[in-house]
């Protein structure tokens, strides 16, 4: 079972920042927070991941709370092509094989 | 650097036939994961393999489904005696290690239709 909770859907205006929340209150010390997205039934696309520090790459920023029980994915300037289902996943860092367990995700609609 | 390659992209099989789905991981990746996505549903983990080993098959249906990742060549997901309920998109992902701090990258999937 997925260990994360996300809102089922969100809207965002084009050009604005999209802030997608994720609750992972049962996360353990050896688990990473990963974000993927799936655009219209294509293969899931890796976005970003982190352990406890905030992370930024060319696609997004990941803000993890100090207690690690929740995080926020930020798309700084959303475009129509960012419309997708976004998945927040906790993933073991250890020897368990690191499989990704997908929940229901958040369906983000970017509107003009 | 080519990404994860899956073929065929679309596969049509009659009930009772066999389906073979192939996944070539990214260069340097020796770990492969298979997922299934039924229409209008989420992604479900099926199996995790390393070269010549099945590590975790906790998501595999007990019958008709098998997977392999030989020393040479792609990983194969095999479905015997397909039924209409097997119609789905099948995705594979690869990663260079088993550790959870390395990204796994997905292919574009194989869409299986059973008629």
Short mmCIF file of C-alpha atoms in Angstrom, two decimals:
data_model
loop_
_atom_site.label_atom_id
_atom_site.label_comp_id
_atom_site.label_asym_id
_atom_site.label_seq_id
_atom_site.Cartn_x
_atom_site.Cartn_y
_atom_site.Cartn_z
CA UNK A 1 0.00 0.00 0.00
CA UNK A 2 1.09 3.55 -0.70
CA UNK A 3 2.41 5.37 2.35
CA UNK A 4 1.47 8.84 1.11
CA UNK A 5 -1.66 10.98 0.99
CA UNK A 6 -2.24 13.51 -1.76
CA UNK A 7 -5.24 15.62 -2.79
CA UNK A 8 -6.96 13.97 -5.75
CA UNK A 9 -6.96 17.07 -7.93
CA UNK A 10 -5.70 20.63 -8.16
CA UNK A 11 -5.92 23.51 -10.62
CA UNK A 12 -3.23 26.04 -11.41
CA UNK A 13 -3.14 29.06 -13.69
CA UNK A 14 -0.56 29.01 -16.45
CA UNK A 15 2.57 30.91 -15.45
CA UNK A 16 1.87 30.59 -11.75
CA UNK A 17 3.67 28.35 -9.31
CA UNK A 18 2.03 24.98 -8.70
CA UNK A 19 2.44 23.73 -5.13
CA UNK A 20 1.55 20.07 -4.72
CA UNK A 21 1.37 18.80 -1.13
CA UNK A 22 2.05 15.30 0.12
CA UNK A 23 1.59 13.78 3.53
CA UNK A 24 3.88 10.92 4.58
CA UNK A 25 3.50 10.93 8.33
CA UNK A 26 4.75 7.34 8.76
CA UNK A 27 7.98 7.81 6.81
CA UNK A 28 11.00 6.17 8.39
CA UNK A 29 14.56 7.38 8.55
CA UNK A 30 15.72 5.15 5.72
CA UNK A 31 13.12 6.28 3.20
CA UNK A 32 13.39 8.87 0.44
CA UNK A 33 10.61 11.05 -0.93
CA UNK A 34 10.26 10.72 -4.70
CA UNK A 35 8.06 12.56 -7.17
CA UNK A 36 7.02 11.27 -10.57
CA UNK A 37 4.42 12.43 -13.02
CA UNK A 38 2.43 10.70 -15.73
CA UNK A 39 1.23 12.71 -18.68
CA UNK A 40 -1.80 11.22 -20.40
CA UNK A 41 -0.93 7.53 -19.91
CA UNK A 42 2.68 7.92 -21.06
CA UNK A 43 5.43 6.29 -19.01
CA UNK A 44 5.94 7.91 -15.61
CA UNK A 45 8.56 10.64 -15.65
CA UNK A 46 11.03 11.14 -12.81
CA UNK A 47 10.93 14.66 -11.37
CA UNK A 48 12.96 14.88 -8.16
CA UNK A 49 13.74 13.13 -4.90
CA UNK A 50 15.13 13.98 -1.47
CA UNK A 51 15.85 12.61 1.97
CA UNK A 52 15.65 15.51 4.39
CA UNK A 53 17.13 18.56 2.71
CA UNK A 54 15.28 20.68 0.19
CA UNK A 55 16.20 19.89 -3.38
CA UNK A 56 16.01 21.80 -6.65
CA UNK A 57 16.61 20.80 -10.23
CA UNK A 58 15.68 22.14 -13.64
CA UNK A 59 12.14 20.82 -13.36
CA UNK A 60 11.05 21.53 -9.81
CA UNK A 61 11.83 22.15 -6.15
CA UNK A 62 11.11 19.78 -3.31
CA UNK A 63 10.50 21.16 0.15
CA UNK A 64 10.55 18.60 2.98
CA UNK A 65 9.42 19.62 6.45
CA UNK A 66 11.89 19.32 9.29
CA UNK A 67 10.02 16.38 10.83
CA UNK A 68 9.86 14.78 7.35
CA UNK A 69 6.17 14.05 7.71
CA UNK A 70 5.15 16.07 4.69
CA UNK A 71 6.58 17.65 1.58
CA UNK A 72 5.65 20.01 -1.23
CA UNK A 73 6.59 19.79 -4.88
CA UNK A 74 6.86 23.21 -6.49
CA UNK A 75 6.68 23.80 -10.23
CA UNK A 76 7.78 27.43 -10.34
CA UNK A 77 6.10 28.51 -13.59
CA UNK A 78 3.49 25.99 -14.63
CA UNK A 79 2.75 25.54 -18.32
CA UNK A 80 -0.06 23.69 -20.06
CA UNK A 81 2.37 20.82 -20.67
CA UNK A 82 2.64 20.30 -16.91
CA UNK A 83 -0.93 19.00 -16.83
CA UNK A 84 -0.47 15.46 -15.50
CA UNK A 85 -0.99 13.13 -12.57
CA UNK A 86 1.72 13.73 -9.96
CA UNK A 87 2.78 10.93 -7.66
CA UNK A 88 4.52 11.33 -4.32
CA UNK A 89 6.25 8.11 -3.25
CA UNK A 90 8.33 7.05 -0.27
CA UNK A 91 11.06 4.66 -1.24
CA UNK A 92 13.40 2.59 0.88
CA UNK A 93 17.06 3.54 0.66
CA UNK A 94 18.24 0.18 1.83
CA UNK A 95 18.51 -3.36 0.68
CA UNK A 96 14.83 -4.02 0.03
CA UNK A 97 15.14 -3.38 -3.68
CA UNK A 98 13.75 0.13 -3.69
CA UNK A 99 10.53 -0.64 -5.55
CA UNK A 100 8.24 2.34 -6.12
CA UNK A 101 4.70 1.98 -4.80
CA UNK A 102 2.32 4.37 -6.56
CA UNK A 103 -0.77 5.77 -4.90
CA UNK A 104 -3.58 7.62 -6.61
CA UNK A 105 -1.62 10.83 -7.08
CA UNK A 106 -2.81 14.38 -7.68
CA UNK A 107 -4.30 15.27 -11.04
CA UNK A 108 -2.95 18.74 -11.81
CA UNK A 109 -4.77 20.79 -14.41
CA UNK A 110 -2.94 23.86 -15.66
CA UNK A 111 -5.39 26.31 -17.18
CA UNK A 112 -4.72 29.23 -19.53
CA UNK B 1 22.10 7.80 -24.10
CA UNK B 2 18.96 5.94 -25.03
CA UNK B 3 16.25 5.64 -22.44
CA UNK B 4 14.37 2.54 -21.39
CA UNK B 5 13.06 0.85 -24.52
CA UNK B 6 9.94 -1.24 -24.55
CA UNK B 7 8.57 -3.19 -27.46
CA UNK B 8 6.24 -3.66 -28.98
CA UNK B 9 4.44 -0.41 -28.16
CA UNK B 10 1.10 -1.99 -29.01
CA UNK B 11 0.25 -5.68 -28.96
CA UNK B 12 -3.03 -7.35 -29.87
CA UNK B 13 -3.62 -10.94 -28.84
CA UNK B 14 -6.61 -13.24 -29.05
CA UNK B 15 -7.83 -14.92 -25.89
CA UNK B 16 -5.70 -17.96 -25.13
CA UNK B 17 -2.59 -16.75 -26.95
CA UNK B 18 0.72 -15.83 -25.36
CA UNK B 19 2.02 -12.27 -24.99
CA UNK B 20 5.72 -11.44 -24.71
CA UNK B 21 6.69 -7.95 -23.67
CA UNK B 22 10.29 -6.82 -23.88
CA UNK B 23 12.16 -4.21 -21.90
CA UNK B 24 15.70 -3.04 -22.63
CA UNK B 25 17.04 -1.07 -19.67
CA UNK B 26 19.18 2.03 -19.94
CA UNK B 27 22.87 1.43 -20.52
CA UNK B 28 24.59 0.47 -17.31
CA UNK B 29 21.35 -0.41 -15.53
CA UNK B 30 21.09 -3.93 -14.17
CA UNK B 31 17.82 -3.60 -12.23
CA UNK B 32 14.40 -3.79 -13.84
CA UNK B 33 10.89 -3.26 -12.44
CA UNK B 34 7.62 -4.14 -14.17
CA UNK B 35 4.31 -2.37 -13.55
CA UNK B 36 0.78 -2.81 -14.86
CA UNK B 37 -1.79 -0.09 -15.33
CA UNK B 38 -5.35 -1.21 -15.96
CA UNK B 39 -7.64 1.24 -17.78
CA UNK B 40 -8.51 4.21 -15.58
CA UNK B 41 -6.48 2.77 -12.68
CA UNK B 42 -3.15 3.41 -11.02
CA UNK B 43 0.24 1.80 -11.53
CA UNK B 44 0.65 -1.52 -9.76
CA UNK B 45 4.05 -3.05 -9.03
CA UNK B 46 4.47 -6.53 -10.43
CA UNK B 47 8.06 -7.74 -10.19
CA UNK B 48 11.64 -6.60 -9.58
CA UNK B 49 14.54 -8.37 -11.25
CA UNK B 50 18.28 -8.15 -11.41
CA UNK B 51 20.34 -9.91 -14.04
CA UNK B 52 19.41 -13.60 -13.87
CA UNK B 53 17.55 -13.17 -10.57
CA UNK B 54 14.00 -12.43 -9.48
CA UNK B 55 14.27 -10.35 -6.33
CA UNK B 56 10.65 -9.44 -5.55
CA UNK B 57 7.64 -10.91 -7.33
CA UNK B 58 5.10 -9.98 -4.70
CA UNK B 59 2.88 -8.20 -7.24
CA UNK B 60 2.82 -10.93 -9.87
CA UNK B 61 -0.41 -12.86 -10.42
CA UNK B 62 0.09 -16.43 -9.27
CA UNK B 63 -0.74 -18.02 -12.61
CA UNK B 64 0.06 -17.36 -16.26
CA UNK B 65 2.55 -14.53 -15.60
CA UNK B 66 6.31 -14.90 -15.54
CA UNK B 67 9.31 -12.62 -15.92
CA UNK B 68 12.97 -13.03 -16.64
CA UNK B 69 16.04 -10.87 -17.07
CA UNK B 70 18.78 -12.96 -18.65
CA UNK B 71 22.49 -12.23 -18.56
CA UNK B 72 22.29 -11.03 -22.16
CA UNK B 73 19.33 -9.34 -23.78
CA UNK B 74 16.19 -7.61 -22.60
CA UNK B 75 13.92 -8.42 -19.71
CA UNK B 76 10.83 -10.35 -20.79
CA UNK B 77 7.37 -10.30 -19.22
CA UNK B 78 5.43 -13.31 -20.45
CA UNK B 79 1.69 -13.78 -20.16
CA UNK B 80 0.35 -17.18 -21.11
CA UNK B 81 -3.23 -17.88 -22.20
CA UNK B 82 -4.22 -14.23 -22.12
CA UNK B 83 -7.71 -13.20 -21.04
CA UNK B 84 -9.58 -9.94 -21.62
CA UNK B 85 -8.73 -8.80 -18.09
CA UNK B 86 -5.04 -8.74 -19.05
CA UNK B 87 -5.70 -5.77 -21.35
CA UNK B 88 -3.62 -2.99 -19.85
CA UNK B 89 -0.53 -0.85 -20.24
CA UNK B 90 2.62 -2.55 -19.01
CA UNK B 91 5.54 -0.34 -18.02
CA UNK B 92 9.07 -1.24 -17.09
CA UNK B 93 11.61 0.87 -15.26
CA UNK B 94 15.34 0.46 -14.80
CA UNK B 95 17.90 1.71 -12.32
CA UNK B 96 21.66 1.26 -11.95
CA UNK B 97 21.50 -0.05 -8.40
CA UNK B 98 19.00 -1.42 -5.91
CA UNK B 99 19.50 1.45 -3.53
CA UNK B 100 16.60 3.80 -3.02
CA UNK B 101 18.65 6.92 -3.64
CA UNK B 102 19.11 6.28 -7.35
CA UNK B 103 16.41 7.25 -9.80
CA UNK B 104 14.42 4.67 -11.72
CA UNK B 105 13.50 5.63 -15.28
CA UNK B 106 10.44 4.33 -17.09
CA UNK B 107 9.83 3.28 -20.65
CA UNK B 108 6.82 4.36 -22.71
CA UNK B 109 5.00 1.11 -22.10
CA UNK B 110 3.41 -1.70 -24.07
CA UNK B 111 -0.34 -1.51 -24.52
CA UNK B 112 -1.78 -4.98 -24.61
CA UNK B 113 -5.24 -5.52 -26.02
CA UNK B 114 -6.84 -8.93 -25.75
CA UNK B 115 -9.67 -9.55 -28.20
#
